[in-house]
Structure formats: structure tokens, C-alpha cells
Amino acid sequence: MNTRSVFGVFLALLFLLITAGCTQPTPPATPAPTAVETIATEVPTPVPTSLSLTPGPTQTLPDVWSLEVQAQGNGEAINPLIIVSCQGGKGLNFIQRIDVQVTRPDGVIEKGEITKPLYKGKEVSLPITAQMGNVNRVEIWATTPEGNQVKIFDDYVPFRTYN
């Protein structure tokens, strides 16, 4: 082989190698965003809904998911609480969680939950009002393994009971 032809092939390959990276298309430039003038619209004021202090209907869990819950006031006037506790049942291993909502007579809503693992005696405490004559509405929902919420308790619970 001739050194001149080898050198010519080498130069041709070198030229192709150098120009190969320069032939890729350049990405299009992103246009600068333009400011769009927005017109202020009047937002309607939400109408407050009235809270219901009247207990509603409850449902029964299927027997295989049955669960016993207890709601009672602690009876302390200084720190009044509603204590909701799990008291056992066949559904301890199946129920995903227990949601609790206390609607106080002054309109304040307190929420809490009892999460897995469920066992007898597991509880949640929520603050309530200690005014005499006023009772607190307690609602308890159980979340089934299918993800449905079933209201299992809805009743008035006073902060103190007299025997």
C-alpha cells in the first residue's frame, strides 16, 4: 500500500469524524413566556352550613367484621374529654381504622382516629365542652377491608354521668 493513499484515507476518516458531531439538528429555542392579563372576578362567599347536633341512623357491620366500641366522657370539669375505645370483636384484624368525630354544642368539630393494629383497649381522646345540659354528639365510623366507611355509632355523650 502506498503511504499517500493510507494518509488520504486517514484524513478522510478524520474529516468525517469531526463533522459527524456538527450535523445534529439543534433544538428549537423556547419562546419567552408572555404575560397574560387576568381579569379579577368576584369569588362567591361560601354559605356556612348548619351543623347537625341530632344523631342519625347507623349501620351494622357484617358478623365477620363485627367490632365493639365505647364512647364516654372522662367526667373531669377541668379537662373534659370524650374517650372512644375499641372493646374487641371479630373485626379487630380486618377493620382498617376507626374514625371518630365529636360535634360540640358550641359548633366546634373535633376529629380523631384509631389506627391499626387494633386491640382491646386502644383509644383516642378528644376535647369536649363541660357545660351542664349540653351534650356532645359522637359519630364513629369503621373502615372495612374493602375501603368502605360504615357509621357504627352516632349518639349524644355527656362529659359526666350521674348514677
Short mmCIF file of N, CA and C in Angstrom, two decimals:
data_model
loop_
_atom_site.label_atom_id
_atom_site.label_comp_id
_atom_site.label_asym_id
_atom_site.label_seq_id
_atom_site.Cartn_x
_atom_site.Cartn_y
_atom_site.Cartn_z
N MET A 1 0.82 -1.17 0.00
CA MET A 1 0.00 0.00 0.00
C MET A 1 0.87 1.23 0.00
N ASN A 2 0.34 2.16 -0.55
CA ASN A 2 1.03 3.41 -0.71
C ASN A 2 0.77 4.26 0.54
N THR A 3 1.77 4.92 1.10
CA THR A 3 1.62 5.74 2.28
C THR A 3 0.75 6.95 1.99
N ARG A 4 0.79 7.38 0.76
CA ARG A 4 -0.04 8.51 0.40
C ARG A 4 -1.52 8.14 0.43
N SER A 5 -1.87 6.97 -0.04
CA SER A 5 -3.27 6.55 -0.04
C SER A 5 -3.75 6.27 1.40
N VAL A 6 -2.87 5.70 2.26
CA VAL A 6 -3.22 5.46 3.65
C VAL A 6 -3.44 6.80 4.36
N PHE A 7 -2.56 7.76 4.05
CA PHE A 7 -2.70 9.07 4.65
C PHE A 7 -3.97 9.75 4.17
N GLY A 8 -4.34 9.59 2.94
CA GLY A 8 -5.56 10.18 2.37
C GLY A 8 -6.81 9.58 3.02
N VAL A 9 -6.80 8.25 3.22
CA VAL A 9 -7.94 7.57 3.86
C VAL A 9 -8.04 8.05 5.31
N PHE A 10 -6.88 8.19 5.98
CA PHE A 10 -6.88 8.65 7.36
C PHE A 10 -7.46 10.05 7.46
N LEU A 11 -7.09 10.96 6.55
CA LEU A 11 -7.63 12.32 6.56
C LEU A 11 -9.12 12.33 6.28
N ALA A 12 -9.57 11.49 5.39
CA ALA A 12 -11.00 11.43 5.05
C ALA A 12 -11.81 10.95 6.27
N LEU A 13 -11.28 9.91 6.95
CA LEU A 13 -11.97 9.43 8.15
C LEU A 13 -11.95 10.47 9.26
N LEU A 14 -10.85 11.17 9.40
CA LEU A 14 -10.76 12.21 10.41
C LEU A 14 -11.75 13.34 10.12
N PHE A 15 -11.89 13.70 8.85
CA PHE A 15 -12.85 14.73 8.47
C PHE A 15 -14.29 14.29 8.77
N LEU A 16 -14.60 13.05 8.44
CA LEU A 16 -15.94 12.53 8.71
C LEU A 16 -16.22 12.46 10.23
N LEU A 17 -15.20 12.09 11.00
CA LEU A 17 -15.36 12.01 12.45
C LEU A 17 -15.60 13.38 13.06
N ILE A 18 -14.90 14.38 12.60
CA ILE A 18 -15.04 15.73 13.14
C ILE A 18 -16.39 16.31 12.75
N THR A 19 -16.82 16.13 11.53
CA THR A 19 -18.07 16.73 11.07
C THR A 19 -19.30 15.94 11.51
N ALA A 20 -19.14 14.74 11.98
CA ALA A 20 -20.29 13.92 12.38
C ALA A 20 -21.03 14.56 13.56
N GLY A 21 -20.34 15.11 14.51
CA GLY A 21 -21.00 15.73 15.65
C GLY A 21 -21.62 17.07 15.32
N CYS A 22 -21.25 17.70 14.25
CA CYS A 22 -21.76 19.02 13.91
C CYS A 22 -23.01 18.97 13.07
N THR A 23 -23.42 17.81 12.63
CA THR A 23 -24.58 17.75 11.73
C THR A 23 -25.88 17.45 12.46
N GLN A 24 -25.87 17.32 13.79
CA GLN A 24 -27.10 17.05 14.52
C GLN A 24 -27.95 18.31 14.54
N PRO A 25 -29.26 18.14 14.44
CA PRO A 25 -30.11 19.33 14.44
C PRO A 25 -30.12 19.98 15.83
N THR A 26 -30.15 21.27 15.84
CA THR A 26 -30.19 22.00 17.11
C THR A 26 -31.64 22.07 17.59
N PRO A 27 -31.86 21.96 18.90
CA PRO A 27 -33.24 22.03 19.39
C PRO A 27 -33.80 23.44 19.21
N PRO A 28 -35.10 23.53 18.95
CA PRO A 28 -35.67 24.88 18.75
C PRO A 28 -35.62 25.66 20.06
N ALA A 29 -35.45 26.93 19.94
CA ALA A 29 -35.37 27.80 21.11
C ALA A 29 -36.76 27.90 21.75
N THR A 30 -36.78 27.88 23.06
CA THR A 30 -38.03 28.00 23.79
C THR A 30 -38.44 29.46 23.80
N PRO A 31 -39.67 29.75 23.35
CA PRO A 31 -40.08 31.16 23.34
C PRO A 31 -40.26 31.67 24.76
N ALA A 32 -39.96 32.93 24.94
CA ALA A 32 -40.12 33.55 26.25
C ALA A 32 -41.61 33.68 26.56
N PRO A 33 -42.00 33.35 27.79
CA PRO A 33 -43.43 33.46 28.12
C PRO A 33 -43.88 34.91 28.12
N THR A 34 -45.09 35.10 27.65
CA THR A 34 -45.63 36.45 27.64
C THR A 34 -46.64 36.58 28.76
N ALA A 35 -46.71 37.73 29.32
CA ALA A 35 -47.63 37.97 30.42
C ALA A 35 -49.04 38.06 29.88
N VAL A 36 -49.95 37.35 30.53
CA VAL A 36 -51.35 37.38 30.14
C VAL A 36 -52.11 38.15 31.22
N GLU A 37 -52.84 39.14 30.82
CA GLU A 37 -53.57 39.95 31.77
C GLU A 37 -54.82 39.18 32.21
N THR A 38 -54.98 39.02 33.52
CA THR A 38 -56.15 38.33 34.03
C THR A 38 -57.11 39.36 34.61
N ILE A 39 -58.35 39.07 34.44
CA ILE A 39 -59.38 39.96 34.95
C ILE A 39 -59.88 39.39 36.27
N ALA A 40 -59.87 40.20 37.29
CA ALA A 40 -60.31 39.74 38.61
C ALA A 40 -61.81 39.53 38.60
N THR A 41 -62.21 38.34 39.05
CA THR A 41 -63.63 38.05 39.16
C THR A 41 -63.98 37.92 40.62
N GLU A 42 -65.19 38.23 40.93
CA GLU A 42 -65.63 38.18 42.31
C GLU A 42 -65.90 36.73 42.69
N VAL A 43 -65.28 36.30 43.78
CA VAL A 43 -65.45 34.93 44.26
C VAL A 43 -66.64 34.91 45.21
N PRO A 44 -67.59 34.01 44.97
CA PRO A 44 -68.75 33.98 45.87
C PRO A 44 -68.33 33.51 47.26
N THR A 45 -68.93 34.11 48.25
CA THR A 45 -68.65 33.75 49.63
C THR A 45 -69.42 32.49 49.97
N PRO A 46 -68.72 31.45 50.50
CA PRO A 46 -69.44 30.23 50.82
C PRO A 46 -70.41 30.47 51.98
N VAL A 47 -71.57 29.87 51.85
CA VAL A 47 -72.57 29.99 52.88
C VAL A 47 -72.31 28.92 53.93
N PRO A 48 -72.15 29.30 55.19
CA PRO A 48 -71.87 28.27 56.19
C PRO A 48 -73.06 27.34 56.36
N THR A 49 -72.74 26.07 56.42
CA THR A 49 -73.80 25.08 56.61
C THR A 49 -74.03 24.90 58.09
N SER A 50 -75.26 24.64 58.44
CA SER A 50 -75.56 24.47 59.85
C SER A 50 -75.14 23.06 60.28
N LEU A 51 -74.57 22.99 61.46
CA LEU A 51 -74.13 21.71 61.99
C LEU A 51 -75.32 20.99 62.59
N SER A 52 -75.38 19.72 62.37
CA SER A 52 -76.47 18.94 62.94
C SER A 52 -76.00 18.31 64.24
N LEU A 53 -76.71 18.62 65.30
CA LEU A 53 -76.41 18.00 66.58
C LEU A 53 -77.35 16.82 66.85
N THR A 54 -78.16 16.48 65.86
CA THR A 54 -79.10 15.38 66.02
C THR A 54 -78.47 14.10 65.48
N PRO A 55 -78.40 13.06 66.31
CA PRO A 55 -77.84 11.80 65.83
C PRO A 55 -78.66 11.22 64.68
N GLY A 56 -77.97 10.59 63.76
CA GLY A 56 -78.63 10.00 62.60
C GLY A 56 -78.58 8.48 62.66
N PRO A 57 -78.98 7.84 61.58
CA PRO A 57 -79.01 6.37 61.56
C PRO A 57 -77.60 5.78 61.53
N THR A 58 -77.48 4.58 62.02
CA THR A 58 -76.21 3.85 61.98
C THR A 58 -76.39 2.57 61.20
N GLN A 59 -75.28 1.94 60.87
CA GLN A 59 -75.30 0.68 60.15
C GLN A 59 -74.64 -0.39 61.00
N THR A 60 -74.87 -1.63 60.63
CA THR A 60 -74.28 -2.76 61.33
C THR A 60 -73.23 -3.39 60.43
N LEU A 61 -72.06 -3.65 61.00
CA LEU A 61 -71.02 -4.35 60.25
C LEU A 61 -71.41 -5.81 60.06
N PRO A 62 -70.96 -6.46 58.99
CA PRO A 62 -71.19 -7.90 58.87
C PRO A 62 -70.59 -8.63 60.07
N ASP A 63 -71.15 -9.77 60.40
CA ASP A 63 -70.74 -10.50 61.60
C ASP A 63 -69.25 -10.82 61.62
N VAL A 64 -68.66 -11.10 60.47
CA VAL A 64 -67.24 -11.46 60.43
C VAL A 64 -66.34 -10.25 60.69
N TRP A 65 -66.89 -9.02 60.55
CA TRP A 65 -66.13 -7.80 60.80
C TRP A 65 -66.66 -7.06 62.02
N SER A 66 -67.45 -7.72 62.85
CA SER A 66 -68.08 -7.03 63.98
C SER A 66 -67.03 -6.41 64.90
N LEU A 67 -67.41 -5.30 65.51
CA LEU A 67 -66.49 -4.53 66.33
C LEU A 67 -67.28 -3.83 67.42
N GLU A 68 -66.79 -3.87 68.63
CA GLU A 68 -67.42 -3.19 69.75
C GLU A 68 -66.61 -1.93 70.07
N VAL A 69 -67.29 -0.79 70.18
CA VAL A 69 -66.65 0.46 70.57
C VAL A 69 -67.42 1.06 71.74
N GLN A 70 -66.73 1.87 72.51
CA GLN A 70 -67.34 2.52 73.66
C GLN A 70 -66.95 3.99 73.65
N ALA A 71 -67.93 4.87 73.90
CA ALA A 71 -67.67 6.31 73.97
C ALA A 71 -68.21 6.81 75.30
N GLN A 72 -67.35 7.48 76.06
CA GLN A 72 -67.78 8.01 77.35
C GLN A 72 -66.95 9.23 77.70
N GLY A 73 -67.54 10.10 78.51
CA GLY A 73 -66.84 11.27 78.99
C GLY A 73 -65.95 10.91 80.16
N ASN A 74 -64.87 11.67 80.36
CA ASN A 74 -63.98 11.37 81.48
C ASN A 74 -64.47 11.97 82.78
N GLY A 75 -65.45 12.87 82.73
CA GLY A 75 -66.05 13.42 83.94
C GLY A 75 -65.25 14.51 84.62
N GLU A 76 -64.15 14.93 84.05
CA GLU A 76 -63.32 15.98 84.65
C GLU A 76 -63.75 17.33 84.12
N ALA A 77 -64.11 18.23 85.02
CA ALA A 77 -64.55 19.57 84.60
C ALA A 77 -63.39 20.43 84.13
N ILE A 78 -62.19 20.17 84.63
CA ILE A 78 -61.04 20.99 84.25
C ILE A 78 -60.54 20.63 82.85
N ASN A 79 -60.52 19.34 82.52
CA ASN A 79 -60.06 18.88 81.22
C ASN A 79 -61.06 17.87 80.67
N PRO A 80 -62.23 18.36 80.20
CA PRO A 80 -63.25 17.41 79.74
C PRO A 80 -62.85 16.75 78.42
N LEU A 81 -62.97 15.44 78.37
CA LEU A 81 -62.62 14.67 77.19
C LEU A 81 -63.68 13.62 76.92
N ILE A 82 -63.83 13.27 75.66
CA ILE A 82 -64.59 12.09 75.25
C ILE A 82 -63.54 11.04 74.92
N ILE A 83 -63.67 9.88 75.52
CA ILE A 83 -62.73 8.79 75.26
C ILE A 83 -63.47 7.72 74.48
N VAL A 84 -62.99 7.44 73.28
CA VAL A 84 -63.56 6.39 72.44
C VAL A 84 -62.55 5.25 72.43
N SER A 85 -63.02 4.06 72.84
CA SER A 85 -62.10 2.93 72.92
C SER A 85 -62.66 1.74 72.16
N CYS A 86 -61.75 0.95 71.65
CA CYS A 86 -62.09 -0.29 70.96
C CYS A 86 -62.22 -1.37 72.04
N GLN A 87 -63.34 -2.09 72.03
CA GLN A 87 -63.58 -3.10 73.05
C GLN A 87 -63.52 -4.53 72.52
N GLY A 88 -63.02 -4.71 71.32
CA GLY A 88 -62.84 -6.05 70.77
C GLY A 88 -63.87 -6.38 69.71
N GLY A 89 -63.85 -7.62 69.28
CA GLY A 89 -64.76 -8.11 68.25
C GLY A 89 -64.01 -8.91 67.21
N LYS A 90 -64.79 -9.57 66.35
CA LYS A 90 -64.19 -10.42 65.31
C LYS A 90 -63.43 -9.60 64.27
N GLY A 91 -63.73 -8.32 64.16
CA GLY A 91 -63.14 -7.49 63.11
C GLY A 91 -61.83 -6.82 63.48
N LEU A 92 -61.26 -7.15 64.65
CA LEU A 92 -60.01 -6.49 65.06
C LEU A 92 -58.91 -6.62 64.01
N ASN A 93 -58.81 -7.75 63.35
CA ASN A 93 -57.76 -7.96 62.36
C ASN A 93 -58.15 -7.49 60.97
N PHE A 94 -59.44 -7.17 60.78
CA PHE A 94 -59.90 -6.83 59.43
C PHE A 94 -60.20 -5.35 59.25
N ILE A 95 -60.75 -4.70 60.27
CA ILE A 95 -61.11 -3.29 60.16
C ILE A 95 -59.82 -2.48 60.01
N GLN A 96 -59.79 -1.58 59.02
CA GLN A 96 -58.59 -0.82 58.70
C GLN A 96 -58.32 0.30 59.72
N ARG A 97 -59.38 1.01 60.12
CA ARG A 97 -59.23 2.06 61.11
C ARG A 97 -60.60 2.48 61.60
N ILE A 98 -60.60 3.20 62.70
CA ILE A 98 -61.84 3.72 63.28
C ILE A 98 -61.71 5.24 63.31
N ASP A 99 -62.64 5.93 62.65
CA ASP A 99 -62.65 7.40 62.63
C ASP A 99 -63.69 7.89 63.63
N VAL A 100 -63.34 8.94 64.36
CA VAL A 100 -64.21 9.50 65.39
C VAL A 100 -64.39 10.99 65.12
N GLN A 101 -65.63 11.46 65.23
CA GLN A 101 -65.92 12.89 65.10
C GLN A 101 -66.83 13.29 66.25
N VAL A 102 -66.42 14.32 66.97
CA VAL A 102 -67.23 14.87 68.06
C VAL A 102 -67.69 16.26 67.64
N THR A 103 -69.01 16.47 67.63
CA THR A 103 -69.57 17.77 67.34
C THR A 103 -70.02 18.36 68.67
N ARG A 104 -69.36 19.43 69.08
CA ARG A 104 -69.66 20.06 70.36
C ARG A 104 -70.84 21.02 70.20
N PRO A 105 -71.55 21.32 71.29
CA PRO A 105 -72.69 22.24 71.20
C PRO A 105 -72.31 23.65 70.75
N ASP A 106 -71.04 24.04 70.94
CA ASP A 106 -70.61 25.36 70.50
C ASP A 106 -70.24 25.40 69.02
N GLY A 107 -70.43 24.28 68.30
CA GLY A 107 -70.20 24.23 66.86
C GLY A 107 -68.82 23.76 66.45
N VAL A 108 -67.94 23.52 67.40
CA VAL A 108 -66.58 23.06 67.08
C VAL A 108 -66.63 21.55 66.81
N ILE A 109 -65.92 21.13 65.77
CA ILE A 109 -65.84 19.71 65.42
C ILE A 109 -64.43 19.22 65.71
N GLU A 110 -64.34 18.17 66.50
CA GLU A 110 -63.05 17.54 66.82
C GLU A 110 -63.02 16.18 66.12
N LYS A 111 -61.88 15.86 65.50
CA LYS A 111 -61.75 14.59 64.79
C LYS A 111 -60.54 13.82 65.30
N GLY A 112 -60.65 12.51 65.29
CA GLY A 112 -59.55 11.64 65.68
C GLY A 112 -59.72 10.29 65.02
N GLU A 113 -58.70 9.45 65.15
CA GLU A 113 -58.79 8.12 64.57
C GLU A 113 -58.00 7.13 65.41
N ILE A 114 -58.46 5.90 65.33
CA ILE A 114 -57.76 4.78 65.95
C ILE A 114 -57.27 3.93 64.79
N THR A 115 -55.96 3.79 64.67
CA THR A 115 -55.39 3.09 63.52
C THR A 115 -54.94 1.69 63.90
N LYS A 116 -54.64 0.91 62.87
CA LYS A 116 -54.15 -0.45 63.08
C LYS A 116 -52.80 -0.41 63.75
N PRO A 117 -52.42 -1.36 64.50
CA PRO A 117 -53.15 -2.58 64.86
C PRO A 117 -54.20 -2.28 65.92
N LEU A 118 -55.40 -2.81 65.72
CA LEU A 118 -56.48 -2.63 66.67
C LEU A 118 -56.39 -3.72 67.73
N TYR A 119 -56.66 -3.35 68.95
CA TYR A 119 -56.70 -4.31 70.05
C TYR A 119 -57.64 -3.78 71.12
N LYS A 120 -58.07 -4.64 72.01
CA LYS A 120 -58.99 -4.26 73.05
C LYS A 120 -58.32 -3.24 73.97
N GLY A 121 -58.98 -2.10 74.14
CA GLY A 121 -58.46 -1.04 75.00
C GLY A 121 -57.78 0.08 74.26
N LYS A 122 -57.53 -0.06 72.97
CA LYS A 122 -56.90 1.04 72.21
C LYS A 122 -57.93 2.16 72.11
N GLU A 123 -57.49 3.41 72.35
CA GLU A 123 -58.44 4.51 72.46
C GLU A 123 -57.89 5.80 71.88
N VAL A 124 -58.81 6.75 71.71
CA VAL A 124 -58.49 8.11 71.32
C VAL A 124 -59.31 9.04 72.20
N SER A 125 -58.71 10.16 72.62
CA SER A 125 -59.39 11.14 73.48
C SER A 125 -59.51 12.45 72.72
N LEU A 126 -60.71 13.04 72.77
CA LEU A 126 -60.96 14.30 72.10
C LEU A 126 -61.56 15.31 73.08
N PRO A 127 -61.15 16.58 72.99
CA PRO A 127 -61.69 17.59 73.91
C PRO A 127 -63.15 17.90 73.61
N ILE A 128 -63.92 18.17 74.68
CA ILE A 128 -65.33 18.49 74.56
C ILE A 128 -65.66 19.67 75.46
N THR A 129 -66.92 20.06 75.46
CA THR A 129 -67.37 21.11 76.35
C THR A 129 -67.94 20.50 77.62
N ALA A 130 -67.75 21.19 78.74
CA ALA A 130 -68.20 20.67 80.02
C ALA A 130 -69.43 21.39 80.52
N GLN A 131 -70.10 22.16 79.68
CA GLN A 131 -71.28 22.90 80.11
C GLN A 131 -72.40 21.93 80.46
N MET A 132 -73.01 22.16 81.59
CA MET A 132 -74.10 21.29 82.02
C MET A 132 -75.29 21.49 81.09
N GLY A 133 -75.98 20.43 80.81
CA GLY A 133 -77.15 20.48 79.94
C GLY A 133 -76.79 20.35 78.48
N ASN A 134 -75.55 20.62 78.12
CA ASN A 134 -75.12 20.47 76.73
C ASN A 134 -74.43 19.12 76.59
N VAL A 135 -74.81 18.40 75.57
CA VAL A 135 -74.18 17.11 75.32
C VAL A 135 -73.46 17.18 73.98
N ASN A 136 -72.53 16.32 73.82
CA ASN A 136 -71.69 16.28 72.64
C ASN A 136 -72.11 15.09 71.77
N ARG A 137 -72.23 15.34 70.47
CA ARG A 137 -72.59 14.28 69.53
C ARG A 137 -71.32 13.56 69.11
N VAL A 138 -71.31 12.24 69.25
CA VAL A 138 -70.16 11.43 68.87
C VAL A 138 -70.57 10.52 67.72
N GLU A 139 -69.79 10.57 66.63
CA GLU A 139 -70.01 9.71 65.48
C GLU A 139 -68.76 8.86 65.29
N ILE A 140 -68.95 7.57 65.06
CA ILE A 140 -67.83 6.65 64.89
C ILE A 140 -68.06 5.86 63.61
N TRP A 141 -67.03 5.84 62.75
CA TRP A 141 -67.05 5.08 61.51
C TRP A 141 -65.96 4.04 61.54
N ALA A 142 -66.26 2.86 61.00
CA ALA A 142 -65.26 1.80 60.82
C ALA A 142 -64.99 1.66 59.33
N THR A 143 -63.72 1.58 58.96
CA THR A 143 -63.33 1.39 57.56
C THR A 143 -63.14 -0.09 57.32
N THR A 144 -63.94 -0.65 56.42
CA THR A 144 -63.91 -2.09 56.14
C THR A 144 -62.69 -2.44 55.29
N PRO A 145 -62.38 -3.73 55.17
CA PRO A 145 -61.26 -4.14 54.30
C PRO A 145 -61.46 -3.73 52.85
N GLU A 146 -62.70 -3.50 52.44
CA GLU A 146 -62.98 -3.08 51.07
C GLU A 146 -62.80 -1.58 50.89
N GLY A 147 -62.57 -0.84 52.00
CA GLY A 147 -62.37 0.60 51.93
C GLY A 147 -63.62 1.41 52.17
N ASN A 148 -64.75 0.77 52.46
CA ASN A 148 -65.99 1.49 52.73
C ASN A 148 -66.04 1.93 54.19
N GLN A 149 -66.64 3.10 54.42
CA GLN A 149 -66.81 3.58 55.79
C GLN A 149 -68.24 3.29 56.22
N VAL A 150 -68.37 2.66 57.39
CA VAL A 150 -69.66 2.30 57.93
C VAL A 150 -69.82 3.01 59.26
N LYS A 151 -70.91 3.80 59.40
CA LYS A 151 -71.16 4.50 60.66
C LYS A 151 -71.73 3.49 61.64
N ILE A 152 -70.96 3.22 62.71
CA ILE A 152 -71.37 2.19 63.67
C ILE A 152 -71.88 2.79 64.97
N PHE A 153 -71.70 4.11 65.17
CA PHE A 153 -72.16 4.74 66.40
C PHE A 153 -72.47 6.20 66.11
N ASP A 154 -73.60 6.69 66.60
CA ASP A 154 -73.96 8.09 66.47
C ASP A 154 -74.94 8.40 67.60
N ASP A 155 -74.45 9.07 68.64
CA ASP A 155 -75.29 9.33 69.79
C ASP A 155 -74.72 10.51 70.60
N TYR A 156 -75.53 10.98 71.55
CA TYR A 156 -75.09 12.01 72.47
C TYR A 156 -74.27 11.36 73.57
N VAL A 157 -73.18 12.02 73.96
CA VAL A 157 -72.36 11.54 75.07
C VAL A 157 -72.07 12.73 75.98
N PRO A 158 -72.58 12.73 77.21
CA PRO A 158 -72.28 13.82 78.13
C PRO A 158 -70.87 13.66 78.70
N PHE A 159 -70.30 14.76 79.18
CA PHE A 159 -68.96 14.65 79.73
C PHE A 159 -68.97 13.99 81.09
N ARG A 160 -70.11 13.99 81.77
CA ARG A 160 -70.19 13.37 83.08
C ARG A 160 -71.56 12.70 83.22
N THR A 161 -71.57 11.52 83.80
CA THR A 161 -72.84 10.83 84.07
C THR A 161 -72.99 10.66 85.56
N TYR A 162 -74.22 10.74 86.00
CA TYR A 162 -74.52 10.59 87.43
C TYR A 162 -75.30 9.28 87.59
N ASN A 163 -74.88 8.47 88.56
CA ASN A 163 -75.55 7.20 88.78
C ASN A 163 -76.67 7.33 89.75
#
